[in-house]
mmCIF file of C-alpha atoms in Angstrom:
data_model
loop_
_atom_site.group_PDB
_atom_site.id
_atom_site.type_symbol
_atom_site.label_atom_id
_atom_site.label_comp_id
_atom_site.label_asym_id
_atom_site.label_seq_id
_atom_site.Cartn_x
_atom_site.Cartn_y
_atom_site.Cartn_z
ATOM 1 C CA MET A 12 167.561 161.784 103.292
ATOM 2 C CA LYS A 13 170.413 162.521 105.724
ATOM 3 C CA LYS A 14 169.202 166.100 105.996
ATOM 4 C CA ILE A 15 165.689 164.911 106.916
ATOM 5 C CA ILE A 16 167.042 162.427 109.494
ATOM 6 C CA ASN A 17 169.176 165.077 111.169
ATOM 7 C CA LEU A 18 166.361 167.607 111.127
ATOM 8 C CA THR A 19 163.897 165.059 112.540
ATOM 9 C CA LYS A 20 166.343 164.196 115.304
ATOM 10 C CA THR A 21 166.751 167.879 116.129
ATOM 11 C CA PHE A 22 162.996 168.467 116.264
ATOM 12 C CA PHE A 23 162.429 165.361 118.401
ATOM 13 C CA ILE A 24 165.121 166.271 120.928
ATOM 14 C CA ASP A 25 163.999 169.902 121.018
ATOM 15 C CA SER A 26 160.336 169.031 121.671
ATOM 16 C CA SER A 27 161.107 166.240 124.152
ATOM 17 C CA ARG A 28 163.649 167.989 126.337
ATOM 18 C CA GLU A 29 160.865 169.701 128.290
ATOM 19 C CA PHE A 30 159.273 167.283 130.756
ATOM 20 C CA ALA A 31 155.746 168.504 129.945
ATOM 21 C CA VAL A 32 155.823 167.059 126.411
ATOM 22 C CA PRO A 33 156.588 163.388 127.230
ATOM 23 C CA PHE A 34 154.489 163.645 130.399
ATOM 24 C CA TRP A 35 151.254 164.744 128.712
ATOM 25 C CA THR A 36 151.838 162.591 125.623
ATOM 26 C CA ILE A 37 153.093 159.342 127.189
ATOM 27 C CA ILE A 38 152.897 159.293 130.981
ATOM 28 C CA PHE A 39 149.550 161.020 131.580
ATOM 29 C CA PRO A 40 147.413 158.774 129.291
ATOM 30 C CA THR A 41 148.986 155.740 130.970
ATOM 31 C CA LEU A 42 148.222 156.996 134.468
ATOM 32 C CA PHE A 43 144.765 158.132 133.381
ATOM 33 C CA PHE A 44 143.906 154.649 132.103
ATOM 34 C CA ILE A 45 145.018 153.038 135.387
ATOM 35 C CA LEU A 46 143.074 155.558 137.476
ATOM 36 C CA PHE A 47 139.806 155.371 135.541
ATOM 37 C CA VAL A 48 139.825 151.572 135.271
ATOM 38 C CA SER A 49 140.525 151.295 139.003
ATOM 39 C CA ILE A 50 137.653 153.632 139.871
ATOM 40 C CA PHE A 51 134.900 153.061 137.341
ATOM 41 C CA GLU A 52 135.279 149.370 136.552
ATOM 42 C CA ASN A 53 134.425 148.616 140.190
ATOM 43 C CA ILE A 54 131.226 150.664 140.098
ATOM 44 C CA GLY A 55 128.284 148.308 140.009
ATOM 45 C CA THR A 56 129.904 145.530 142.031
ATOM 46 C CA SER A 57 127.917 142.910 143.845
ATOM 47 C CA GLU A 58 127.008 145.294 146.681
ATOM 48 C CA ASN A 59 125.185 147.527 144.202
ATOM 49 C CA LEU A 60 123.630 144.841 142.010
ATOM 50 C CA ASP A 61 120.391 142.952 142.460
ATOM 51 C CA LEU A 62 121.751 139.480 141.842
ATOM 52 C CA LYS A 63 119.530 136.447 141.353
ATOM 53 C CA VAL A 64 120.874 132.925 141.068
ATOM 54 C CA GLY A 65 118.617 130.229 139.710
ATOM 55 C CA ILE A 66 119.034 126.687 141.034
ATOM 56 C CA TYR A 67 117.737 123.484 139.467
ATOM 57 C CA TYR A 68 118.004 120.032 141.038
ATOM 58 C CA GLU A 69 117.896 117.159 138.551
ATOM 59 C CA GLU A 70 117.031 115.023 141.554
ATOM 60 C CA PRO A 71 116.227 116.154 145.136
ATOM 61 C CA LEU A 72 119.192 116.383 147.465
ATOM 62 C CA GLN A 73 119.320 113.953 150.366
ATOM 63 C CA GLY A 74 121.239 113.333 153.572
ATOM 64 C CA VAL A 75 124.088 115.473 154.830
ATOM 65 C CA ILE A 76 124.409 117.200 151.466
ATOM 66 C CA LYS A 77 120.792 118.367 151.557
ATOM 67 C CA THR A 78 121.197 119.706 155.096
ATOM 68 C CA THR A 79 124.398 121.553 154.207
ATOM 69 C CA PHE A 80 123.068 123.153 151.040
ATOM 70 C CA ASP A 81 119.684 123.997 152.538
ATOM 71 C CA ASP A 82 121.426 125.834 155.347
ATOM 72 C CA VAL A 83 123.325 127.989 152.851
ATOM 73 C CA PHE A 84 121.227 128.288 149.691
ATOM 74 C CA SER A 85 117.633 127.726 150.791
ATOM 75 C CA PRO A 86 115.354 130.547 149.551
ATOM 76 C CA SER A 87 114.181 131.085 153.120
ATOM 77 C CA ASP A 88 117.736 131.945 154.105
ATOM 78 C CA SER A 89 118.614 133.957 151.004
ATOM 79 C CA ASN A 90 118.915 137.208 152.957
ATOM 80 C CA ASP A 91 122.110 135.845 154.510
ATOM 81 C CA ILE A 92 123.898 135.722 151.156
ATOM 82 C CA PRO A 93 124.590 138.541 148.646
ATOM 83 C CA PHE A 94 122.149 137.182 146.055
ATOM 84 C CA GLN A 95 118.580 135.967 145.848
ATOM 85 C CA VAL A 96 118.026 132.260 145.207
ATOM 86 C CA VAL A 97 115.324 131.217 142.735
ATOM 87 C CA GLU A 98 114.506 127.500 142.478
ATOM 88 C CA TYR A 99 113.328 126.050 139.147
ATOM 89 C CA ASP A 100 111.520 122.838 138.384
ATOM 90 C CA SER A 101 112.566 122.944 134.744
ATOM 91 C CA PHE A 102 116.056 123.169 133.275
ATOM 92 C CA GLU A 103 114.791 124.787 130.067
ATOM 93 C CA LYS A 104 112.927 127.520 131.934
ATOM 94 C CA GLY A 105 115.939 128.389 134.065
ATOM 95 C CA LEU A 106 118.252 128.543 131.045
ATOM 96 C CA GLN A 107 115.791 130.708 129.132
ATOM 97 C CA ASN A 108 115.450 133.110 132.065
ATOM 98 C CA LEU A 109 119.246 133.404 132.140
ATOM 99 C CA LYS A 110 119.308 134.271 128.441
ATOM 100 C CA ASN A 111 116.597 136.878 129.073
ATOM 101 C CA SER A 112 118.652 138.340 131.960
ATOM 102 C CA GLU A 113 115.889 137.559 134.458
ATOM 103 C CA ILE A 114 118.489 135.792 136.593
ATOM 104 C CA SER A 115 122.219 136.441 136.825
ATOM 105 C CA ALA A 116 123.448 132.843 136.900
ATOM 106 C CA PHE A 117 121.923 129.378 136.659
ATOM 107 C CA VAL A 118 123.216 126.509 138.821
ATOM 108 C CA VAL A 119 122.393 122.884 138.072
ATOM 109 C CA PHE A 120 122.851 120.104 140.644
ATOM 110 C CA PRO A 121 123.170 117.048 138.382
ATOM 111 C CA GLU A 122 121.639 113.646 138.702
ATOM 112 C CA ASN A 123 123.599 111.343 141.036
ATOM 113 C CA PHE A 124 124.959 114.332 142.929
ATOM 114 C CA ASN A 125 123.695 112.590 146.090
ATOM 115 C CA LEU A 126 126.628 110.216 145.646
ATOM 116 C CA LEU A 127 128.500 112.930 147.502
ATOM 117 C CA ASN A 128 126.997 111.435 150.682
ATOM 118 C CA LEU A 129 128.643 108.132 149.847
ATOM 119 C CA LYS A 130 131.932 109.823 149.016
ATOM 120 C CA LEU A 131 132.144 110.882 152.660
ATOM 121 C CA PHE A 132 132.864 107.222 153.417
ATOM 122 C CA ILE A 133 134.230 105.878 150.120
ATOM 123 C CA GLU A 134 136.725 108.301 148.609
ATOM 124 C CA THR A 135 136.801 106.576 145.211
ATOM 125 C CA THR A 136 133.136 107.375 144.555
ATOM 126 C CA GLU A 137 132.744 109.509 141.408
ATOM 127 C CA VAL A 138 130.485 112.546 141.878
ATOM 128 C CA PRO A 139 129.367 114.694 138.915
ATOM 129 C CA ASP A 140 130.285 118.391 138.995
ATOM 130 C CA ILE A 141 127.903 121.192 139.826
ATOM 131 C CA LYS A 142 127.308 123.144 136.613
ATOM 132 C CA VAL A 143 127.123 126.956 136.550
ATOM 133 C CA TYR A 144 125.748 128.723 133.486
ATOM 134 C CA TYR A 145 126.385 132.457 133.042
ATOM 135 C CA THR A 146 126.606 135.143 130.347
ATOM 136 C CA ASN A 147 128.989 137.918 129.306
ATOM 137 C CA ASP A 148 127.055 140.418 131.378
ATOM 138 C CA SER A 149 129.079 141.811 134.287
ATOM 139 C CA ALA A 150 126.305 141.055 136.816
ATOM 140 C CA SER A 151 126.219 137.453 135.626
ATOM 141 C CA MET A 152 129.969 137.069 136.068
ATOM 142 C CA TYR A 153 129.765 138.589 139.543
ATOM 143 C CA ALA A 154 127.007 136.154 140.504
ATOM 144 C CA LYS A 155 128.995 133.197 139.170
ATOM 145 C CA ASP A 156 132.123 134.256 141.060
ATOM 146 C CA ILE A 157 130.204 134.828 144.297
ATOM 147 C CA PHE A 158 128.505 131.437 144.053
ATOM 148 C CA GLU A 159 131.880 129.748 143.634
ATOM 149 C CA VAL A 160 133.170 131.583 146.716
ATOM 150 C CA PHE A 161 130.338 130.031 148.725
ATOM 151 C CA ILE A 162 131.160 126.608 147.292
ATOM 152 C CA ASP A 163 134.743 127.114 148.474
ATOM 153 C CA GLU A 164 133.459 127.992 151.924
ATOM 154 C CA ILE A 165 131.387 124.813 152.016
ATOM 155 C CA ASN A 166 134.498 122.840 151.052
ATOM 156 C CA ILE A 167 136.344 124.453 153.948
ATOM 157 C CA MET A 168 133.475 123.665 156.341
ATOM 158 C CA MET A 169 133.443 120.018 155.290
ATOM 159 C CA TYR A 170 137.216 119.802 155.616
ATOM 160 C CA THR A 171 137.206 121.256 159.145
ATOM 161 C CA ARG A 172 134.635 118.594 160.120
ATOM 162 C CA GLY A 173 137.036 115.923 159.049
ATOM 163 C CA GLU A 174 135.073 115.208 155.849
ATOM 164 C CA GLU A 175 137.645 115.732 153.116
ATOM 165 C CA VAL A 176 135.292 116.012 150.159
ATOM 166 C CA LYS A 177 135.876 118.729 147.571
ATOM 167 C CA LEU A 178 132.988 120.057 145.524
ATOM 168 C CA THR A 179 133.913 120.953 141.954
ATOM 169 C CA VAL A 180 132.215 123.398 139.595
ATOM 170 C CA ASN A 181 132.002 123.199 135.831
ATOM 171 C CA GLU A 182 131.383 126.573 134.146
ATOM 172 C CA GLU A 183 129.677 127.217 130.835
ATOM 173 C CA ILE A 184 129.086 130.614 129.269
ATOM 174 C CA ILE A 185 125.810 131.140 127.444
ATOM 175 C CA GLY A 186 125.492 133.171 124.252
ATOM 176 C CA ILE A 187 128.305 133.806 121.778
ATOM 177 C CA LYS A 188 131.033 131.719 123.303
ATOM 178 C CA GLN A 189 133.789 133.304 121.241
ATOM 179 C CA SER A 190 133.018 136.841 122.403
ATOM 180 C CA GLU A 191 134.744 138.376 125.374
ATOM 181 C CA PRO A 192 133.033 140.359 128.129
ATOM 182 C CA TYR A 193 133.023 144.066 127.268
ATOM 183 C CA ARG A 194 134.488 145.726 130.318
ATOM 184 C CA TYR A 195 135.110 149.377 131.093
ATOM 185 C CA ARG A 196 138.813 148.921 130.313
ATOM 186 C CA ASP A 197 137.814 147.792 126.802
ATOM 187 C CA PHE A 198 135.459 150.760 126.490
ATOM 188 C CA LEU A 199 138.128 153.201 127.687
ATOM 189 C CA PHE A 200 141.199 151.980 125.782
ATOM 190 C CA PRO A 201 140.282 153.504 122.352
ATOM 191 C CA ALA A 202 139.638 156.820 124.103
ATOM 192 C CA ILE A 203 143.071 156.709 125.736
ATOM 193 C CA ILE A 204 144.717 156.111 122.356
ATOM 194 C CA LEU A 205 142.895 159.088 120.879
ATOM 195 C CA MET A 206 143.691 161.179 123.949
ATOM 196 C CA SER A 207 147.381 160.672 123.288
ATOM 197 C CA VAL A 208 146.937 161.569 119.612
ATOM 198 C CA LEU A 209 144.917 164.661 120.520
ATOM 199 C CA THR A 210 147.667 165.813 122.853
ATOM 200 C CA VAL A 211 150.124 165.776 119.952
ATOM 201 C CA ALA A 212 147.687 167.327 117.483
ATOM 202 C CA VAL A 213 146.111 170.002 119.671
ATOM 203 C CA PHE A 214 149.047 170.956 121.895
ATOM 204 C CA ASN A 215 152.469 169.763 120.735
ATOM 205 C CA MET A 216 152.261 170.604 117.041
ATOM 206 C CA PRO A 217 150.475 173.996 117.287
ATOM 207 C CA PHE A 218 152.658 175.084 120.202
ATOM 208 C CA ASP A 219 155.848 174.258 118.292
ATOM 209 C CA PHE A 220 154.601 176.045 115.178
ATOM 210 C CA SER A 221 153.585 179.119 117.178
ATOM 211 C CA TYR A 222 156.923 179.156 118.970
ATOM 212 C CA TYR A 223 158.841 179.005 115.685
ATOM 213 C CA VAL A 224 156.708 181.825 114.273
ATOM 214 C CA GLU A 225 157.353 184.029 117.307
ATOM 215 C CA LYS A 226 161.100 183.354 117.220
ATOM 216 C CA GLY A 227 161.343 183.928 113.465
ATOM 217 C CA VAL A 228 162.653 180.435 112.787
ATOM 218 C CA PHE A 229 160.725 180.154 109.541
ATOM 219 C CA LYS A 230 162.211 183.405 108.304
ATOM 220 C CA ARG A 231 165.715 182.110 108.920
ATOM 221 C CA LEU A 232 164.905 178.889 107.080
ATOM 222 C CA ASN A 233 164.348 180.937 103.953
ATOM 223 C CA SER A 234 168.061 181.654 103.829
ATOM 224 C CA THR A 235 169.166 178.041 104.371
ATOM 225 C CA PRO A 236 169.407 175.055 102.005
ATOM 226 C CA ILE A 237 166.493 173.415 103.852
ATOM 227 C CA LYS A 238 163.381 173.273 101.703
ATOM 228 C CA GLY A 239 159.897 173.833 103.072
ATOM 229 C CA ASN A 240 158.744 170.276 102.366
ATOM 230 C CA GLU A 241 161.835 168.878 104.121
ATOM 231 C CA TYR A 242 161.113 170.989 107.158
ATOM 232 C CA PHE A 243 157.447 169.957 107.172
ATOM 233 C CA PHE A 244 158.204 166.232 106.767
ATOM 234 C CA SER A 245 160.843 166.263 109.510
ATOM 235 C CA PHE A 246 158.575 168.218 111.851
ATOM 236 C CA LEU A 247 155.700 165.793 111.331
ATOM 237 C CA LEU A 248 157.940 162.735 111.603
ATOM 238 C CA SER A 249 159.374 163.868 114.944
ATOM 239 C CA HIS A 250 155.881 164.082 116.430
ATOM 240 C CA LEU A 251 154.936 160.726 114.936
ATOM 241 C CA ILE A 252 157.931 159.136 116.667
ATOM 242 C CA LEU A 253 156.811 160.574 120.005
ATOM 243 C CA LEU A 254 153.299 159.341 119.351
ATOM 244 C CA LEU A 255 154.565 155.879 118.411
ATOM 245 C CA ILE A 256 156.419 155.635 121.727
ATOM 246 C CA SER A 257 153.212 156.581 123.520
ATOM 247 C CA LEU A 258 151.225 153.895 121.666
ATOM 248 C CA ILE A 259 153.825 151.226 122.452
ATOM 249 C CA VAL A 260 153.596 152.094 126.146
ATOM 250 C CA LEU A 261 149.784 152.020 125.988
ATOM 251 C CA TYR A 262 149.775 148.606 124.302
ATOM 252 C CA ILE A 263 152.130 147.242 126.952
ATOM 253 C CA GLU A 264 149.745 148.571 129.583
ATOM 254 C CA ALA A 265 146.772 147.056 127.730
ATOM 255 C CA TYR A 266 148.517 143.676 127.731
ATOM 256 C CA LEU A 267 149.150 143.899 131.475
ATOM 257 C CA PHE A 268 145.508 144.879 132.092
ATOM 258 C CA ASP A 269 144.213 142.115 129.817
ATOM 259 C CA VAL A 270 142.332 144.475 127.498
ATOM 260 C CA SER A 271 140.281 142.760 124.773
ATOM 261 C CA SER A 272 142.348 140.874 122.206
ATOM 262 C CA TYR A 273 140.532 142.771 119.442
ATOM 263 C CA ILE A 274 143.049 145.616 119.839
ATOM 264 C CA TYR A 275 145.675 143.371 118.196
ATOM 265 C CA LYS A 276 143.548 142.563 115.146
ATOM 266 C CA PRO A 277 144.560 144.130 111.803
ATOM 267 C CA GLY A 278 141.207 145.882 111.410
ATOM 268 C CA PHE A 279 141.513 147.720 114.718
ATOM 269 C CA ILE A 280 145.167 148.630 114.114
ATOM 270 C CA ALA A 281 144.393 149.869 110.592
ATOM 271 C CA TYR A 282 141.487 152.007 111.789
ATOM 272 C CA SER A 283 143.641 153.351 114.629
ATOM 273 C CA GLY A 284 146.224 154.412 112.032
ATOM 274 C CA PHE A 285 143.453 156.066 110.029
ATOM 275 C CA SER A 286 142.299 157.891 113.177
ATOM 276 C CA ILE A 287 145.831 159.130 113.819
ATOM 277 C CA LEU A 288 146.058 160.549 110.289
ATOM 278 C CA VAL A 289 142.724 162.326 110.658
ATOM 279 C CA ILE A 290 143.536 163.892 114.025
ATOM 280 C CA LEU A 291 147.054 164.934 113.002
ATOM 281 C CA SER A 292 145.576 166.553 109.900
ATOM 282 C CA VAL A 293 143.299 168.588 112.133
ATOM 283 C CA GLY A 294 146.370 169.419 114.230
ATOM 284 C CA LEU A 295 148.056 170.839 111.146
ATOM 285 C CA LEU A 296 144.934 172.886 110.461
ATOM 286 C CA LEU A 297 145.059 174.331 113.965
ATOM 287 C CA SER A 298 148.780 175.050 113.592
ATOM 288 C CA SER A 299 148.121 177.234 110.577
ATOM 289 C CA PHE A 300 145.616 179.359 112.515
ATOM 290 C CA TYR A 301 147.727 180.331 115.525
ATOM 291 C CA LYS A 302 150.009 183.349 115.258
ATOM 292 C CA ASN A 303 151.470 183.350 118.759
ATOM 293 C CA MET A 304 151.829 181.160 121.848
ATOM 294 C CA GLY A 305 149.171 183.060 123.789
ATOM 295 C CA SER A 306 146.384 182.335 121.345
ATOM 296 C CA ALA A 307 147.607 178.760 120.876
ATOM 297 C CA GLU A 308 147.449 177.987 124.592
ATOM 298 C CA ALA A 309 144.015 179.506 125.131
ATOM 299 C CA ILE A 310 142.265 178.084 122.073
ATOM 300 C CA SER A 311 143.927 174.659 122.310
ATOM 301 C CA GLN A 312 142.705 174.214 125.892
ATOM 302 C CA VAL A 313 139.116 174.942 124.866
ATOM 303 C CA ILE A 314 139.258 172.639 121.841
ATOM 304 C CA TYR A 315 140.958 169.823 123.778
ATOM 305 C CA GLN A 316 138.552 169.854 126.719
ATOM 306 C CA ALA A 317 135.471 170.151 124.499
ATOM 307 C CA THR A 318 136.687 167.286 122.318
ATOM 308 C CA ILE A 319 137.556 165.055 125.261
ATOM 309 C CA PHE A 320 134.215 165.472 127.029
ATOM 310 C CA LEU A 321 131.935 165.736 123.980
ATOM 311 C CA SER A 322 133.186 162.776 121.961
ATOM 312 C CA GLY A 323 131.922 159.922 124.121
ATOM 313 C CA PHE A 324 135.354 159.198 125.560
ATOM 314 C CA TYR A 325 134.122 158.379 129.054
ATOM 315 C CA PHE A 326 130.319 158.328 128.837
ATOM 316 C CA GLU A 327 127.384 158.605 126.445
ATOM 317 C CA VAL A 328 127.025 162.109 124.969
ATOM 318 C CA THR A 329 124.247 161.784 122.376
ATOM 319 C CA ASN A 330 121.673 162.861 124.961
ATOM 320 C CA THR A 331 123.378 166.142 125.842
ATOM 321 C CA PRO A 332 121.347 169.405 125.608
ATOM 322 C CA TRP A 333 120.733 170.624 122.079
ATOM 323 C CA PHE A 334 122.853 173.792 122.438
ATOM 324 C CA ILE A 335 126.034 171.714 122.892
ATOM 325 C CA ARG A 336 125.033 168.540 121.049
ATOM 326 C CA TRP A 337 125.990 170.120 117.732
ATOM 327 C CA TYR A 338 129.641 169.761 118.702
ATOM 328 C CA VAL A 339 129.166 166.040 119.338
ATOM 329 C CA TYR A 340 128.096 165.477 115.734
ATOM 330 C CA PHE A 341 130.442 168.102 114.284
ATOM 331 C CA ASN A 342 133.472 166.599 116.022
ATOM 332 C CA PRO A 343 135.318 163.938 113.935
ATOM 333 C CA VAL A 344 136.675 162.256 117.079
ATOM 334 C CA THR A 345 133.115 161.226 117.989
ATOM 335 C CA TYR A 346 133.000 158.990 114.920
ATOM 336 C CA LEU A 347 136.557 157.731 115.356
ATOM 337 C CA VAL A 348 136.162 156.521 118.943
ATOM 338 C CA ASP A 349 132.801 154.994 118.040
ATOM 339 C CA GLY A 350 134.395 153.150 115.110
ATOM 340 C CA MET A 351 137.222 151.796 117.263
ATOM 341 C CA ARG A 352 134.716 150.507 119.821
ATOM 342 C CA LYS A 353 132.663 148.858 117.103
ATOM 343 C CA LEU A 354 135.746 146.974 115.933
ATOM 344 C CA MET A 355 136.557 145.957 119.532
ATOM 345 C CA THR A 356 133.148 144.299 119.853
ATOM 346 C CA GLY A 357 133.300 142.562 116.484
ATOM 347 C CA LYS A 358 130.802 144.906 114.820
ATOM 348 C CA VAL A 359 131.012 146.365 111.331
ATOM 349 C CA LEU A 360 131.841 150.018 110.721
ATOM 350 C CA VAL A 361 129.061 152.176 109.346
ATOM 351 C CA PRO A 362 129.722 154.706 106.535
ATOM 352 C CA VAL A 363 129.652 157.686 108.898
ATOM 353 C CA ASN A 364 132.690 156.269 110.747
ATOM 354 C CA ILE A 365 134.672 156.755 107.529
ATOM 355 C CA ILE A 366 133.001 159.575 105.632
ATOM 356 C CA VAL A 367 132.972 162.310 108.286
ATOM 357 C CA PRO A 368 136.630 161.791 109.336
ATOM 358 C CA VAL A 369 137.726 161.692 105.677
ATOM 359 C CA ILE A 370 135.959 165.017 105.021
ATOM 360 C CA TRP A 371 137.755 166.532 108.006
ATOM 361 C CA MET A 372 141.114 165.138 106.889
ATOM 362 C CA MET A 373 140.800 166.366 103.293
ATOM 363 C CA ALA A 374 139.563 169.814 104.325
ATOM 364 C CA SER A 375 142.330 170.173 106.927
ATOM 365 C CA ILE A 376 145.089 169.180 104.514
ATOM 366 C CA LEU A 377 143.711 171.507 101.823
ATOM 367 C CA ILE A 378 143.528 174.529 104.132
ATOM 368 C CA PHE A 379 146.931 173.815 105.644
ATOM 369 C CA SER A 380 148.591 173.418 102.244
ATOM 370 C CA MET A 381 147.176 176.777 101.163
ATOM 371 C CA SER A 382 148.457 178.596 104.247
ATOM 372 C CA TYR A 383 151.670 176.655 104.925
ATOM 373 C CA LYS A 384 153.969 178.447 102.490
ATOM 374 C CA GLY A 385 152.947 181.863 103.696
ATOM 375 C CA MET A 386 153.272 180.816 107.317
ATOM 376 C CA VAL A 387 156.757 179.415 106.827
ATOM 377 C CA TYR A 388 158.317 182.122 104.698
ATOM 378 C CA ARG A 389 156.286 185.272 105.238
ATOM 379 C CA GLU A 390 155.885 185.615 108.960
ATOM 380 C CA LYS A 391 156.698 189.027 110.354
#
């Protein structure tokens, strides 16, 4: 055991002393996540969305309140605000249209809301809250937030007139109340995890193997007390430690960015561990193919870029042209990232999310085990 610990420590220090290794494994995925969330999560904001807000009055507004709200939210003046106002004469119809995504948010002015006129003179008057219904859809949340901004502006207007009356809003989300909105950061996070694993499997491990082959390290091991399985276990463990550090940093970042809480559930963590085993197995397979650093660098770049862009990491890839779509379905990472996203949205894994990666893992381990001994002890 002491021999394995010392050998693992040596491998870890040797592979980490170059800045490129921790940068591409730990720092780059972290920066990449920040950059992509900052850019793409803001695409489709209110300026680019056709927002409609439905309004229903349980009783007609009167007095100063009617004048104030008509000036701001009247359909005839809707061009002055960043959403279109749709008035309803039925609460049920408005709520149903919200569920059908025909409107982005549904606002209800409750019965006795006209008591707000009286509150201008009698502060103790109780006025029911305006109620805003919305869904998990991003456009619906934008519409709800924008409407509340206008309510805040009305509060400020009333305050500057010497009428210290604060309007309050009561929110209610429609649909599955327990589910969280699925944002781009939630969509991207599984891909960032797998990106870090791919960096270790496609670059770090094959490069180290190729370097040791070129330098004749394996040949020297044949004359030492170190056994092949001890070398292999220590080598793999050193890369797992580096990968674990990367995952810890990514989870800290996910916590700071408020990524979906599903990433902390046992099912997601277990499937992430399964994904790591599959990808590292493929990394071992690649390591057994390369004979020198030149071929490792060239082929690894092609495999890495093809895998990153043809696995659905950043966008949908099932509609790609037929002459490259084969790689989408051939690639095990396609099924792994899809499985992780299913678990993040509370869905159930389908058999293909398990079967295809398992086939890749078993085939990779089998081929590597057949070529490992010759690679370690018979290199020229």
